[in-house]
Every structure is written in C-alpha cells, then in structure tokens.
Amino acid sequence: MTKNYIAGDWVAASEASPNINPSNTNDVVGEFARASAAEAEAAISAAYDAFPAWSRSSIQSRHDILKAVGDEILARKEELGRLLSREEGKTLPEGIGEVTRAGQIFHFFAGECLRLSGDKVPSVRPNVDVEITREPVGVVGLITPWNFPIAIPAWKIAPALAYGNTVVFKPAELVPGSAHALSEIIIRAGVPAGVFNLVMGRGSVVGEAMLQSPKVSAISFTGSVPTGRRVAQTCITADPMKKIQLEMGGKNPMIVLDDADLKVAVECAVNSAFFSTGQRCTASSRLIVTEGIHDRFVAAMQERMQGLVIDDALKSGTHIGPVVDQGQLDQDLKYIRIGQEEGAKLVAGGDLLKRDAPGFYLAPALFTEVNNRMRVAQEEIFGPVATVIRAKDYDEALEIANDTPFGLSSGICTTSLKYASHFKRNAEAGMVMVNLPTAGVDYHVPFGGRKGSSYGPREQGRYAQEFYTTVKTAYTFDGNGPYVPKTKSSE
C-alpha cells in the first residue's frame, strides 16, 4: 500500500482504497492510502511550521527545485502518461500530452521564480517613496479532480511553491497513482520537509480538515458546482476567512454558422464533445447550428462518429477510452434517458459497448431536435453526450450560447471576420475559441470562466500570482525636505 507524505516522511495510513483501471476492471493499479482527519491536520501543521523559512527562501533555490521537477516529468512522459491513461481512461496520446503539459507548467513557474517583480513609485507627498510588492499567502490547500490527474495538480502546485507558499495537496480518490508519482518527483527535487504534503483520501475527511483549519490561508478547488459552493461558503464564513479559487462546471456552446468550413466544424465538434470521453469541463455539449448548414452538419457528424474507435485507453488506434467509473457511467446513461424523455432525438450512439476486457465503455451519443430549455442542454453531464440545437441565424445562436448558468469556454466555427470578431466580444465566457475546439488551452495564459463556472482569480500563467500572492504597499520617508514627522523633542 502506498503512503501519504507528511512533514518530510512517508506515513502509513490505517485505510486504503483500490485504484481500478476503467479500461479493464480486473486490473488493480494499486492500493493507495486513505488519510484520517488527524493525518490531514498533521500535514497542515507541518506546512504551517515550514512556511516562514520557505516564504523567505531564495528565488534561485525555488527555481532549481521546480525546474528539476519539470525535467523529470518530461524525461518520463511516456511512462507517466501510461500510468495516467491506465488509471483515468483517456487515450495514451492524450495521457502523454497531459504529462508533457505538466512538465511545461513546472518549467514556466520555475522561470516565474526569477521574474518576481513589484513597483516603486513616487508618493503624492514630497520625499516619500512607495514600494508595491507581492508576498505569499501562507498554507494553501489544493483539492484537484480526477479528469486531469497530473496537469491540474501541476498548475496548482507549481505556482503555489514558486511564490513561496507551502502546500497540502489532496488529489481525487479515483486517480491517486498520478498524484503519488508527481509527489515523488517533487520530493526528489529537494523540496524541504513540510513545504509539500500529499494527503490522499476522502473529501469529506481530508478536504473538510483543510476547510476548517485556521492554519490554512487559501483553498484552490477544482470540481463540481455543489462542492465548490460548499467550499466557498465555508471559506468565507471561516475565522479567519480564507482566500478561495474555484473552477467548477461548464455547459459550453459551439456555434456553427452557415458559412463555416464543414470539415473544420465537424472536427472541432467531435474533438470538443467526445475526446477525453467528454470528461472535460471545457467540452462542448451544446452544438448550436444555423439553419442553412444544420442538416449537412448532422449528417457529417454521424458519418464521422462511425469512424471513432472506442476501446482500451492503452491500445494503439483508440480514439476514445472508457468512462472513468461506474458512477460516472450511470450518470451518462441517466442523461441519455432524460434526453429521450424530453423529446430529443438520439441519432447516434448512446449504447454500452463490450470489449476484450470488462470496462466502462459507452458509444458517444448525439442528440438532435433539442431546445435550450431541456435538461440535457442546461445541466453538465460530463460524458460523451452532445446536443445539437437549431438556430435561425447568428443573432439567435449567440443568444442561445449565452443562455446558460455557466461561462467557461465558448466557440464558433465561421469564415466571417465580422461574426468572429463580434462573438469574441460578446460571448459570455472566460475563454473563446474561433475555428478551434473549446477544449484545449495553453499553459502560459489564464484559464477560467464566469458565472457559475469559476470564482476568484484565474489559474495558470502570470495571472496565477493574483491568487497565490498578496499585495503589500510600503511607504518610506527619506528624512529630507519639507515633510518632517513630529517627535516629542521637536514639538
């Protein structure tokens, strides 16, 4: 059984949970420790005690550690990608791609250690200088989801350490293998005891300990909307209040206009809706298609979907792997039934599939005759299920696209500069794509959304400093000129 990492030591736990391969449920990836509340509290205390020294450590030492982490990740990307795909179910090329991105993220933030900056400005008062600097916030609790088991931990851990914070990391229970492997790499890179702590286990135990501890200054959470709201409420009412960063759901639209390149539109839609088994918060599950291209688009989608290979994530040639577990598969099937009951027409997929080994295989589903009031068009499914919504023209398509409680990613396929420019300005989303899949972002620019999708500062890129640092303004009088502070001797 693997162990948790607390205060510089690997610590055994009294409980463990199996890590099951969704492509082959007979394959147990490993038994992973499940921490108790006491162990979570010990990790928090270790991070709290380590913070003063780490927050004042040299930027060179932090750079060297993060660069070493990135180097090892990239050197082992095939091995780590295979582990990721084995435990999460995304295809091997996707798994290797995600690991590569994690390595690049650590390299980026290694550079950020050396690019820390502030401002020195004159005061409105003579002979007074003003310095504006950034300082780390303290102990940061990081709660990550199962769908990107190494990239999302990387884009939280790397900036947290780069800016001088200490970390308590709780990965999703479904994917502890990637988290454990990443933690081993961080430890080998030379991070001091207590600075980084891995505490695997239930959110109701480990996550709750983070939320309740006064020693934790900030929480960065990626997961479901209900849990995110609970995190926010607890952090805001805590004493002292905690800084929060939330990335939650998405119900992302992709508009296809009459003038779109049909092949480009279909590839964007298939990639956005079905790759990674649709288990991405940036996936397009609402395909909003205008009248003139609607029927041709649906026919082309059906033809393209027939060529998709759904199989073991580790097999060469697989386009789409299994759903992550039985619970998620049940949710996907429930929404397929809901769509049919609401009057939507299932024109492709939606059936359970059998492969060489037992696994959670589902043929990607495509609905037509959907209106935007249906549950399948409003609620996040988080699986390979897409809906096609017919729109009269661009204006109606934009209105439908924005008519959602979410606002993470939004896309349009068009050859019109006029409509592309208007859409970029008027799409109510944090990220906008033109003739590109809605899922797929760069590691050096901000990630995040609006409305019910995100809360707090953006993740990734230089914008990460808004969450992982706090601003200090310092005033200094130089002792010269007309302004002289009064003292008893001069009164």
CSV table of C-alpha atoms in Angstrom, one decimal:
chain,number,residue,atom,x,y,z
A,1,MET,CA,0.0,0.0,0.0
A,2,THR,CA,1.3,3.4,-0.9
A,3,LYS,CA,1.7,6.1,1.8
A,4,ASN,CA,0.9,9.7,2.4
A,5,TYR,CA,3.7,12.3,2.6
A,6,ILE,CA,3.6,14.4,5.7
A,7,ALA,CA,6.3,16.7,7.3
A,8,GLY,CA,9.0,15.1,5.2
A,9,ASP,CA,8.2,11.5,5.8
A,10,TRP,CA,6.1,8.8,4.1
A,11,VAL,CA,3.4,7.9,6.6
A,12,ALA,CA,1.3,4.7,6.5
A,13,ALA,CA,-2.5,5.0,6.9
A,14,SER,CA,-4.9,2.7,8.6
A,15,GLU,CA,-7.2,2.6,5.5
A,16,ALA,CA,-6.6,2.1,1.8
A,17,SER,CA,-8.6,2.2,-1.4
A,18,PRO,CA,-8.0,0.3,-4.7
A,19,ASN,CA,-7.2,2.1,-7.9
A,20,ILE,CA,-9.1,0.4,-10.7
A,21,ASN,CA,-8.3,0.6,-14.4
A,22,PRO,CA,-11.6,1.7,-16.2
A,23,SER,CA,-10.4,0.0,-19.4
A,24,ASN,CA,-10.1,-3.3,-17.6
A,25,THR,CA,-11.8,-3.5,-14.2
A,26,ASN,CA,-9.9,-6.7,-13.4
A,27,ASP,CA,-6.7,-4.6,-13.3
A,28,VAL,CA,-5.9,-3.0,-10.0
A,29,VAL,CA,-3.4,-0.2,-10.4
A,30,GLY,CA,-2.5,-0.3,-6.7
A,31,GLU,CA,-3.8,0.2,-3.2
A,32,PHE,CA,-3.5,3.8,-2.0
A,33,ALA,CA,-3.5,5.2,1.5
A,34,ARG,CA,-6.6,7.0,2.7
A,35,ALA,CA,-5.8,9.6,5.3
A,36,SER,CA,-7.7,10.3,8.5
A,37,ALA,CA,-8.6,13.7,9.8
A,38,ALA,CA,-5.7,13.6,12.3
A,39,GLU,CA,-3.2,12.9,9.4
A,40,ALA,CA,-4.7,15.7,7.4
A,41,GLU,CA,-4.3,18.0,10.4
A,42,ALA,CA,-0.7,16.9,10.9
A,43,ALA,CA,0.1,17.8,7.2
A,44,ILE,CA,-1.5,21.2,7.7
A,45,SER,CA,0.6,21.8,10.8
A,46,ALA,CA,3.7,20.7,9.0
A,47,ALA,CA,3.0,23.2,6.2
A,48,TYR,CA,2.3,25.9,8.7
A,49,ASP,CA,5.6,25.4,10.5
A,50,ALA,CA,7.5,25.2,7.2
A,51,PHE,CA,6.0,28.4,5.8
A,52,PRO,CA,8.3,31.1,7.5
A,53,ALA,CA,11.5,29.6,6.1
A,54,TRP,CA,10.2,28.7,2.7
A,55,SER,CA,8.5,32.0,2.1
A,56,ARG,CA,11.9,33.7,2.6
A,57,SER,CA,13.9,31.1,0.7
A,58,SER,CA,16.0,32.3,-2.3
A,59,ILE,CA,14.3,32.6,-5.6
A,60,GLN,CA,17.2,30.6,-7.1
A,61,SER,CA,16.5,27.6,-4.8
A,62,ARG,CA,12.8,27.6,-5.7
A,63,HIS,CA,13.7,27.9,-9.4
A,64,ASP,CA,16.1,25.0,-9.2
A,65,ILE,CA,13.5,22.7,-7.5
A,66,LEU,CA,10.7,23.5,-9.9
A,67,LYS,CA,13.0,23.1,-12.9
A,68,ALA,CA,14.1,19.7,-11.7
A,69,VAL,CA,10.5,18.6,-11.3
A,70,GLY,CA,9.8,19.7,-14.9
A,71,ASP,CA,12.9,18.0,-16.2
A,72,GLU,CA,12.0,14.6,-14.6
A,73,ILE,CA,8.4,14.8,-15.7
A,74,LEU,CA,9.4,15.4,-19.3
A,75,ALA,CA,12.1,12.7,-19.2
A,76,ARG,CA,9.5,10.2,-18.0
A,77,LYS,CA,6.5,11.4,-20.0
A,78,GLU,CA,5.8,8.1,-21.8
A,79,GLU,CA,5.9,6.1,-18.5
A,80,LEU,CA,3.8,8.7,-16.6
A,81,GLY,CA,1.4,9.0,-19.5
A,82,ARG,CA,0.8,5.3,-19.5
A,83,LEU,CA,0.1,5.3,-15.7
A,84,LEU,CA,-2.3,8.3,-16.2
A,85,SER,CA,-4.2,6.6,-19.0
A,86,ARG,CA,-4.3,3.3,-17.2
A,87,GLU,CA,-6.0,4.8,-14.1
A,88,GLU,CA,-8.1,7.6,-15.7
A,89,GLY,CA,-9.1,6.1,-19.1
A,90,LYS,CA,-8.1,8.8,-21.5
A,91,THR,CA,-6.1,7.5,-24.5
A,92,LEU,CA,-2.4,7.1,-24.3
A,93,PRO,CA,-1.6,10.0,-26.7
A,94,GLU,CA,-3.8,12.2,-24.5
A,95,GLY,CA,-2.2,10.9,-21.3
A,96,ILE,CA,1.3,11.6,-22.7
A,97,GLY,CA,0.2,15.0,-23.8
A,98,GLU,CA,-1.2,15.8,-20.4
A,99,VAL,CA,2.1,14.8,-18.7
A,100,THR,CA,4.0,16.9,-21.2
A,101,ARG,CA,1.9,19.9,-20.3
A,102,ALA,CA,2.6,19.3,-16.6
A,103,GLY,CA,6.3,19.4,-17.2
A,104,GLN,CA,6.0,22.6,-19.2
A,105,ILE,CA,3.9,24.1,-16.4
A,106,PHE,CA,6.7,23.4,-13.8
A,107,HIS,CA,9.3,24.9,-16.2
A,108,PHE,CA,7.1,28.0,-16.7
A,109,PHE,CA,6.8,28.6,-13.0
A,110,ALA,CA,10.5,27.9,-12.4
A,111,GLY,CA,11.0,30.9,-14.6
A,112,GLU,CA,8.4,32.9,-12.7
A,113,CYS,CA,10.5,32.5,-9.6
A,114,LEU,CA,13.2,34.7,-11.2
A,115,ARG,CA,10.6,37.1,-12.7
A,116,LEU,CA,9.0,38.2,-9.4
A,117,SER,CA,8.6,41.9,-9.6
A,118,GLY,CA,7.0,44.9,-7.9
A,119,ASP,CA,6.7,48.6,-8.4
A,120,LYS,CA,8.4,51.6,-6.8
A,121,VAL,CA,6.5,54.8,-7.4
A,122,PRO,CA,6.6,58.4,-6.0
A,123,SER,CA,4.1,59.4,-3.4
A,124,VAL,CA,1.9,62.4,-3.8
A,125,ARG,CA,3.8,63.7,-0.7
A,126,PRO,CA,7.3,65.1,-1.2
A,127,ASN,CA,10.3,62.9,-0.2
A,128,VAL,CA,8.2,59.8,0.3
A,129,ASP,CA,8.7,56.6,-1.7
A,130,VAL,CA,6.1,53.9,-2.3
A,131,GLU,CA,7.0,50.2,-2.9
A,132,ILE,CA,4.4,47.7,-4.0
A,133,THR,CA,5.5,44.1,-3.6
A,134,ARG,CA,3.9,40.7,-3.5
A,135,GLU,CA,4.2,38.1,-0.7
A,136,PRO,CA,3.0,34.5,-0.4
A,137,VAL,CA,-0.4,34.0,1.3
A,138,GLY,CA,0.7,31.1,3.6
A,139,VAL,CA,-0.5,27.5,3.7
A,140,VAL,CA,-2.5,26.6,0.5
A,141,GLY,CA,-4.9,23.6,0.4
A,142,LEU,CA,-5.1,22.2,-3.1
A,143,ILE,CA,-8.1,20.0,-4.0
A,144,THR,CA,-7.9,18.5,-7.5
A,145,PRO,CA,-10.3,16.5,-9.7
A,146,TRP,CA,-9.9,13.1,-11.4
A,147,ASN,CA,-10.2,14.2,-15.1
A,148,PHE,CA,-6.8,15.8,-15.4
A,149,PRO,CA,-4.8,13.9,-12.7
A,150,ILE,CA,-1.4,15.4,-13.3
A,151,ALA,CA,-2.0,18.7,-15.3
A,152,ILE,CA,-4.4,20.3,-12.8
A,153,PRO,CA,-2.2,19.4,-9.8
A,154,ALA,CA,0.8,20.8,-11.7
A,155,TRP,CA,-0.9,24.1,-12.4
A,156,LYS,CA,-1.8,24.5,-8.7
A,157,ILE,CA,1.3,23.1,-7.0
A,158,ALA,CA,3.9,24.9,-9.3
A,159,PRO,CA,2.7,28.5,-8.7
A,160,ALA,CA,2.0,27.8,-5.0
A,161,LEU,CA,5.6,26.8,-4.5
A,162,ALA,CA,7.1,29.3,-6.9
A,163,TYR,CA,5.5,32.3,-5.0
A,164,GLY,CA,6.7,30.9,-1.6
A,165,ASN,CA,3.6,29.2,-0.2
A,166,THR,CA,3.5,25.8,1.4
A,167,VAL,CA,1.2,23.1,0.2
A,168,VAL,CA,-1.3,20.5,1.4
A,169,PHE,CA,-2.3,18.5,-1.7
A,170,LYS,CA,-5.5,16.3,-1.8
A,171,PRO,CA,-6.0,14.6,-5.1
A,172,ALA,CA,-9.2,12.9,-6.3
A,173,GLU,CA,-9.7,9.4,-4.9
A,174,LEU,CA,-10.2,7.9,-8.3
A,175,VAL,CA,-6.7,8.9,-9.6
A,176,PRO,CA,-4.2,8.6,-6.7
A,177,GLY,CA,-1.5,7.0,-8.9
A,178,SER,CA,-0.6,10.0,-10.9
A,179,ALA,CA,-0.7,12.2,-7.8
A,180,HIS,CA,1.6,9.9,-5.9
A,181,ALA,CA,4.1,9.7,-8.8
A,182,LEU,CA,4.1,13.5,-9.2
A,183,SER,CA,4.6,13.9,-5.4
A,184,GLU,CA,7.6,11.5,-5.5
A,185,ILE,CA,9.2,13.7,-8.2
A,186,ILE,CA,8.6,16.9,-6.2
A,187,ILE,CA,10.2,15.3,-3.1
A,188,ARG,CA,13.2,14.1,-5.1
A,189,ALA,CA,13.8,17.6,-6.4
A,190,GLY,CA,14.7,18.7,-2.9
A,191,VAL,CA,11.6,20.4,-1.5
A,192,PRO,CA,12.2,20.9,2.3
A,193,ALA,CA,10.3,18.9,4.8
A,194,GLY,CA,6.8,20.3,5.4
A,195,VAL,CA,6.8,22.5,2.3
A,196,PHE,CA,4.9,20.0,0.3
A,197,ASN,CA,2.5,17.4,1.8
A,198,LEU,CA,0.4,14.7,0.0
A,199,VAL,CA,-2.7,13.6,1.8
A,200,MET,CA,-4.9,11.2,-0.2
A,201,GLY,CA,-8.4,10.3,0.9
A,202,ARG,CA,-12.0,11.3,1.1
A,203,GLY,CA,-13.0,14.9,0.5
A,204,SER,CA,-15.4,14.7,3.5
A,205,VAL,CA,-12.4,13.9,5.7
A,206,VAL,CA,-9.2,15.5,4.2
A,207,GLY,CA,-10.9,18.3,2.4
A,208,GLU,CA,-13.0,19.2,5.4
A,209,ALA,CA,-9.9,19.3,7.6
A,210,MET,CA,-8.4,21.9,5.2
A,211,LEU,CA,-11.6,24.0,5.2
A,212,GLN,CA,-11.9,24.0,9.0
A,213,SER,CA,-8.3,24.6,9.9
A,214,PRO,CA,-7.3,28.2,10.8
A,215,LYS,CA,-3.8,27.4,9.7
A,216,VAL,CA,-4.8,27.2,6.0
A,217,SER,CA,-4.9,30.6,4.4
A,218,ALA,CA,-6.2,29.7,1.0
A,219,ILE,CA,-8.1,26.9,-0.9
A,220,SER,CA,-7.8,26.2,-4.6
A,221,PHE,CA,-10.5,23.8,-5.7
A,222,THR,CA,-11.5,22.2,-9.0
A,223,GLY,CA,-14.6,20.0,-9.0
A,224,SER,CA,-18.3,20.0,-9.0
A,225,VAL,CA,-20.6,23.1,-8.6
A,226,PRO,CA,-22.3,21.9,-5.4
A,227,THR,CA,-19.0,21.1,-3.7
A,228,GLY,CA,-17.5,24.4,-4.9
A,229,ARG,CA,-20.3,26.3,-3.4
A,230,ARG,CA,-19.8,24.5,-0.1
A,231,VAL,CA,-16.1,25.3,-0.2
A,232,ALA,CA,-16.9,29.0,-0.9
A,233,GLN,CA,-19.4,29.2,1.9
A,234,THR,CA,-17.1,27.6,4.4
A,235,CYS,CA,-14.1,29.7,3.5
A,236,ILE,CA,-16.0,33.0,3.5
A,237,THR,CA,-17.5,32.3,7.0
A,238,ALA,CA,-14.3,30.9,8.5
A,239,ASP,CA,-12.4,32.8,11.2
A,240,PRO,CA,-10.1,33.9,9.7
A,241,MET,CA,-11.6,34.0,6.2
A,242,LYS,CA,-9.7,32.0,3.6
A,243,LYS,CA,-8.8,33.2,0.1
A,244,ILE,CA,-10.6,31.0,-2.5
A,245,GLN,CA,-10.2,30.0,-6.1
A,246,LEU,CA,-12.9,27.8,-7.6
A,247,GLU,CA,-13.1,26.1,-11.0
A,248,MET,CA,-16.4,24.2,-11.4
A,249,GLY,CA,-18.7,23.2,-14.2
A,250,GLY,CA,-19.3,24.1,-17.8
A,251,LYS,CA,-22.0,23.7,-20.4
A,252,ASN,CA,-20.0,25.1,-23.3
A,253,PRO,CA,-21.5,26.1,-26.6
A,254,MET,CA,-20.0,25.8,-30.0
A,255,ILE,CA,-21.8,27.8,-32.7
A,256,VAL,CA,-21.6,26.5,-36.3
A,257,LEU,CA,-22.7,29.2,-38.9
A,258,ASP,CA,-23.8,28.6,-42.5
A,259,ASP,CA,-20.5,29.9,-43.8
A,260,ALA,CA,-18.4,27.5,-41.7
A,261,ASP,CA,-15.9,25.1,-43.3
A,262,LEU,CA,-17.9,21.9,-42.7
A,263,LYS,CA,-14.9,19.7,-42.2
A,264,VAL,CA,-13.3,22.1,-39.7
A,265,ALA,CA,-16.7,22.4,-37.8
A,266,VAL,CA,-17.1,18.6,-37.5
A,267,GLU,CA,-13.6,18.1,-36.3
A,268,CYS,CA,-13.9,20.8,-33.8
A,269,ALA,CA,-17.2,19.4,-32.6
A,270,VAL,CA,-16.1,15.8,-32.3
A,271,ASN,CA,-12.9,16.8,-30.5
A,272,SER,CA,-14.7,19.1,-28.1
A,273,ALA,CA,-17.6,16.9,-27.3
A,274,PHE,CA,-16.2,13.4,-27.3
A,275,PHE,CA,-12.4,13.3,-26.9
A,276,SER,CA,-11.2,12.5,-23.3
A,277,THR,CA,-14.6,10.7,-23.2
A,278,GLY,CA,-16.3,14.2,-22.9
A,279,GLN,CA,-14.9,14.3,-19.3
A,280,ARG,CA,-13.6,17.9,-19.6
A,281,CYS,CA,-15.1,21.0,-18.1
A,282,THR,CA,-14.3,22.8,-21.4
A,283,ALA,CA,-16.1,20.1,-23.5
A,284,SER,CA,-18.8,21.3,-26.0
A,285,SER,CA,-22.0,19.6,-25.1
A,286,ARG,CA,-24.2,22.2,-26.9
A,287,LEU,CA,-23.6,22.4,-30.7
A,288,ILE,CA,-25.7,25.4,-31.9
A,289,VAL,CA,-26.1,25.1,-35.6
A,290,THR,CA,-27.8,27.6,-38.0
A,291,GLU,CA,-30.5,26.6,-40.5
A,292,GLY,CA,-28.5,26.6,-43.7
A,293,ILE,CA,-25.9,24.1,-42.5
A,294,HIS,CA,-27.8,22.1,-39.9
A,295,ASP,CA,-28.7,19.0,-41.8
A,296,ARG,CA,-25.4,18.7,-43.6
A,297,PHE,CA,-23.6,19.2,-40.2
A,298,VAL,CA,-25.7,16.5,-38.5
A,299,ALA,CA,-25.1,14.0,-41.4
A,300,ALA,CA,-21.3,14.7,-41.4
A,301,MET,CA,-21.2,14.3,-37.6
A,302,GLN,CA,-23.0,10.9,-37.8
A,303,GLU,CA,-20.5,9.8,-40.5
A,304,ARG,CA,-17.5,11.0,-38.5
A,305,MET,CA,-18.7,9.3,-35.3
A,306,GLN,CA,-19.0,5.9,-37.1
A,307,GLY,CA,-15.2,6.0,-37.6
A,308,LEU,CA,-14.4,6.6,-34.0
A,309,VAL,CA,-12.7,3.7,-32.2
A,310,ILE,CA,-13.8,3.3,-28.6
A,311,ASP,CA,-11.5,0.8,-26.8
A,312,ASP,CA,-8.9,0.3,-24.1
A,313,ALA,CA,-7.1,3.6,-23.5
A,314,LEU,CA,-3.7,1.9,-23.9
A,315,LYS,CA,-4.4,0.3,-27.3
A,316,SER,CA,-2.9,1.9,-30.3
A,317,GLY,CA,-5.5,3.4,-32.6
A,318,THR,CA,-8.1,4.1,-29.8
A,319,HIS,CA,-9.8,7.5,-30.2
A,320,ILE,CA,-11.9,7.4,-27.1
A,321,GLY,CA,-11.3,5.4,-24.0
A,322,PRO,CA,-13.8,4.3,-21.3
A,323,VAL,CA,-15.8,6.4,-18.9
A,324,VAL,CA,-13.9,6.8,-15.6
A,325,ASP,CA,-16.0,4.6,-13.3
A,326,GLN,CA,-19.4,3.0,-12.8
A,327,GLY,CA,-20.8,6.1,-11.1
A,328,GLN,CA,-20.0,8.4,-14.0
A,329,LEU,CA,-21.3,5.8,-16.5
A,330,ASP,CA,-24.6,5.7,-14.6
A,331,GLN,CA,-24.8,9.4,-14.8
A,332,ASP,CA,-24.2,9.5,-18.5
A,333,LEU,CA,-26.9,6.8,-19.1
A,334,LYS,CA,-29.3,8.7,-16.9
A,335,TYR,CA,-28.9,11.8,-19.0
A,336,ILE,CA,-29.3,9.9,-22.2
A,337,ARG,CA,-32.7,8.6,-20.9
A,338,ILE,CA,-33.6,12.1,-19.8
A,339,GLY,CA,-32.9,13.5,-23.3
A,340,GLN,CA,-35.2,10.9,-24.9
A,341,GLU,CA,-37.9,11.5,-22.3
A,342,GLU,CA,-37.7,15.3,-23.0
A,343,GLY,CA,-38.3,14.7,-26.7
A,344,ALA,CA,-34.8,14.9,-28.1
A,345,LYS,CA,-33.9,12.5,-30.9
A,346,LEU,CA,-30.9,10.2,-30.3
A,347,VAL,CA,-29.4,10.0,-33.8
A,348,ALA,CA,-26.1,8.3,-32.9
A,349,GLY,CA,-24.5,6.2,-30.1
A,350,GLY,CA,-25.6,6.1,-26.5
A,351,ASP,CA,-25.1,2.3,-26.1
A,352,LEU,CA,-23.0,0.3,-23.7
A,353,LEU,CA,-20.1,-1.4,-25.5
A,354,LYS,CA,-18.3,-4.7,-24.8
A,355,ARG,CA,-14.6,-5.0,-25.4
A,356,ASP,CA,-11.9,-7.7,-24.8
A,357,ALA,CA,-11.8,-6.9,-21.1
A,358,PRO,CA,-14.6,-5.6,-18.8
A,359,GLY,CA,-14.7,-1.8,-18.7
A,360,PHE,CA,-16.9,1.3,-18.7
A,361,TYR,CA,-17.4,1.7,-22.4
A,362,LEU,CA,-20.0,3.9,-23.9
A,363,ALA,CA,-20.6,4.9,-27.5
A,364,PRO,CA,-20.6,8.7,-27.8
A,365,ALA,CA,-24.2,10.0,-28.1
A,366,LEU,CA,-25.5,12.7,-30.3
A,367,PHE,CA,-29.0,14.3,-29.9
A,368,THR,CA,-30.9,16.5,-32.4
A,369,GLU,CA,-34.2,18.3,-32.0
A,370,VAL,CA,-33.0,19.8,-28.8
A,371,ASN,CA,-34.2,23.1,-27.4
A,372,ASN,CA,-32.2,25.1,-24.9
A,373,ARG,CA,-34.7,24.6,-22.0
A,374,MET,CA,-34.1,20.8,-21.9
A,375,ARG,CA,-32.1,19.4,-19.0
A,376,VAL,CA,-29.6,17.9,-21.4
A,377,ALA,CA,-28.9,21.4,-22.8
A,378,GLN,CA,-28.6,23.1,-19.4
A,379,GLU,CA,-27.1,20.6,-17.0
A,380,GLU,CA,-23.5,19.4,-17.1
A,381,ILE,CA,-23.3,15.7,-18.0
A,382,PHE,CA,-19.5,15.3,-18.0
A,383,GLY,CA,-19.6,12.5,-20.5
A,384,PRO,CA,-19.6,11.8,-24.3
A,385,VAL,CA,-23.0,13.2,-24.8
A,386,ALA,CA,-23.6,16.2,-27.2
A,387,THR,CA,-26.8,18.0,-28.2
A,388,VAL,CA,-27.5,19.8,-31.5
A,389,ILE,CA,-29.7,22.9,-31.1
A,390,ARG,CA,-31.0,24.5,-34.3
A,391,ALA,CA,-30.8,28.4,-34.6
A,392,LYS,CA,-32.3,30.7,-37.2
A,393,ASP,CA,-29.2,32.9,-37.6
A,394,TYR,CA,-26.1,34.2,-35.8
A,395,ASP,CA,-28.0,36.5,-33.5
A,396,GLU,CA,-30.2,33.7,-32.2
A,397,ALA,CA,-27.3,31.4,-32.0
A,398,LEU,CA,-25.4,33.9,-29.8
A,399,GLU,CA,-28.4,34.4,-27.6
A,400,ILE,CA,-28.7,30.6,-27.1
A,401,ALA,CA,-25.0,30.3,-26.5
A,402,ASN,CA,-25.1,32.8,-23.6
A,403,ASP,CA,-28.3,31.4,-22.2
A,404,THR,CA,-26.7,29.2,-19.6
A,405,PRO,CA,-25.7,29.4,-15.9
A,406,PHE,CA,-22.1,28.6,-16.9
A,407,GLY,CA,-19.5,30.6,-18.7
A,408,LEU,CA,-16.2,28.7,-19.0
A,409,SER,CA,-15.5,28.2,-22.7
A,410,SER,CA,-17.3,29.1,-25.9
A,411,GLY,CA,-16.6,28.5,-29.5
A,412,ILE,CA,-17.6,29.5,-33.0
A,413,CYS,CA,-16.9,28.0,-36.5
A,414,THR,CA,-17.2,30.6,-39.2
A,415,THR,CA,-15.2,32.1,-42.1
A,416,SER,CA,-16.6,35.5,-41.4
A,417,LEU,CA,-14.3,38.0,-39.7
A,418,LYS,CA,-17.4,40.1,-38.8
A,419,TYR,CA,-19.1,37.3,-36.9
A,420,ALA,CA,-15.8,36.0,-35.3
A,421,SER,CA,-15.0,39.5,-34.0
A,422,HIS,CA,-18.5,40.1,-32.7
A,423,PHE,CA,-18.5,36.7,-31.0
A,424,LYS,CA,-15.2,37.3,-29.2
A,425,ARG,CA,-16.5,40.5,-27.8
A,426,ASN,CA,-20.0,39.2,-26.8
A,427,ALA,CA,-19.6,35.6,-25.8
A,428,GLU,CA,-20.2,35.4,-22.1
A,429,ALA,CA,-17.3,33.1,-21.3
A,430,GLY,CA,-13.9,33.3,-19.8
A,431,MET,CA,-12.3,31.6,-22.9
A,432,VAL,CA,-13.4,32.0,-26.5
A,433,MET,CA,-12.3,29.8,-29.5
A,434,VAL,CA,-12.7,30.6,-33.2
A,435,ASN,CA,-12.4,27.6,-35.5
A,436,LEU,CA,-10.9,25.6,-32.7
A,437,PRO,CA,-12.2,23.0,-30.2
A,438,THR,CA,-13.5,24.6,-27.0
A,439,ALA,CA,-11.3,22.1,-25.1
A,440,GLY,CA,-7.6,22.6,-25.3
A,441,VAL,CA,-5.7,25.6,-23.8
A,442,ASP,CA,-2.2,26.8,-23.5
A,443,TYR,CA,-0.3,26.5,-20.2
A,444,HIS,CA,1.2,30.0,-20.1
A,445,VAL,CA,-2.1,32.0,-20.3
A,446,PRO,CA,-5.0,32.4,-17.9
A,447,PHE,CA,-7.6,29.7,-17.5
A,448,GLY,CA,-11.0,30.3,-16.0
A,449,GLY,CA,-14.6,31.4,-16.7
A,450,ARG,CA,-17.5,33.4,-15.4
A,451,LYS,CA,-21.0,33.0,-13.9
A,452,GLY,CA,-21.3,29.5,-12.3
A,453,SER,CA,-18.1,28.1,-13.8
A,454,SER,CA,-15.4,30.0,-11.8
A,455,TYR,CA,-14.9,32.2,-8.8
A,456,GLY,CA,-11.8,34.1,-7.8
A,457,PRO,CA,-8.6,34.8,-9.6
A,458,ARG,CA,-7.6,32.9,-12.8
A,459,GLU,CA,-5.4,29.9,-12.9
A,460,GLN,CA,-2.2,29.4,-15.0
A,461,GLY,CA,0.2,31.9,-16.5
A,462,ARG,CA,1.3,35.1,-14.8
A,463,TYR,CA,-2.3,35.6,-13.6
A,464,ALA,CA,-1.8,32.8,-11.1
A,465,GLN,CA,0.1,35.3,-8.9
A,466,GLU,CA,-3.3,37.1,-8.2
A,467,PHE,CA,-4.3,34.1,-6.1
A,468,TYR,CA,-1.0,32.8,-4.7
A,469,THR,CA,0.3,36.2,-3.5
A,470,THR,CA,-1.0,39.1,-1.5
A,471,VAL,CA,0.0,42.7,-2.3
A,472,LYS,CA,1.9,44.9,0.2
A,473,THR,CA,2.3,48.7,-0.1
A,474,ALA,CA,5.2,50.2,1.9
A,475,TYR,CA,5.8,53.9,2.4
A,476,THR,CA,9.3,55.4,3.3
A,477,PHE,CA,10.1,59.0,4.2
A,478,ASP,CA,13.7,59.8,3.3
A,479,GLY,CA,14.2,62.4,6.1
A,480,ASN,CA,14.7,65.3,3.7
A,481,GLY,CA,12.6,68.2,2.6
A,482,PRO,CA,9.6,69.8,4.0
A,483,TYR,CA,7.9,66.8,5.5
A,484,VAL,CA,9.3,66.0,8.9
A,485,PRO,CA,7.3,63.7,11.2
A,486,LYS,CA,6.8,65.3,14.6
A,487,THR,CA,8.5,63.9,17.7
A,488,LYS,CA,8.5,65.0,21.3
A,489,SER,CA,11.9,66.6,21.1
A,490,SER,CA,10.8,68.8,18.1
A,491,GLU,CA,7.4,69.9,19.4
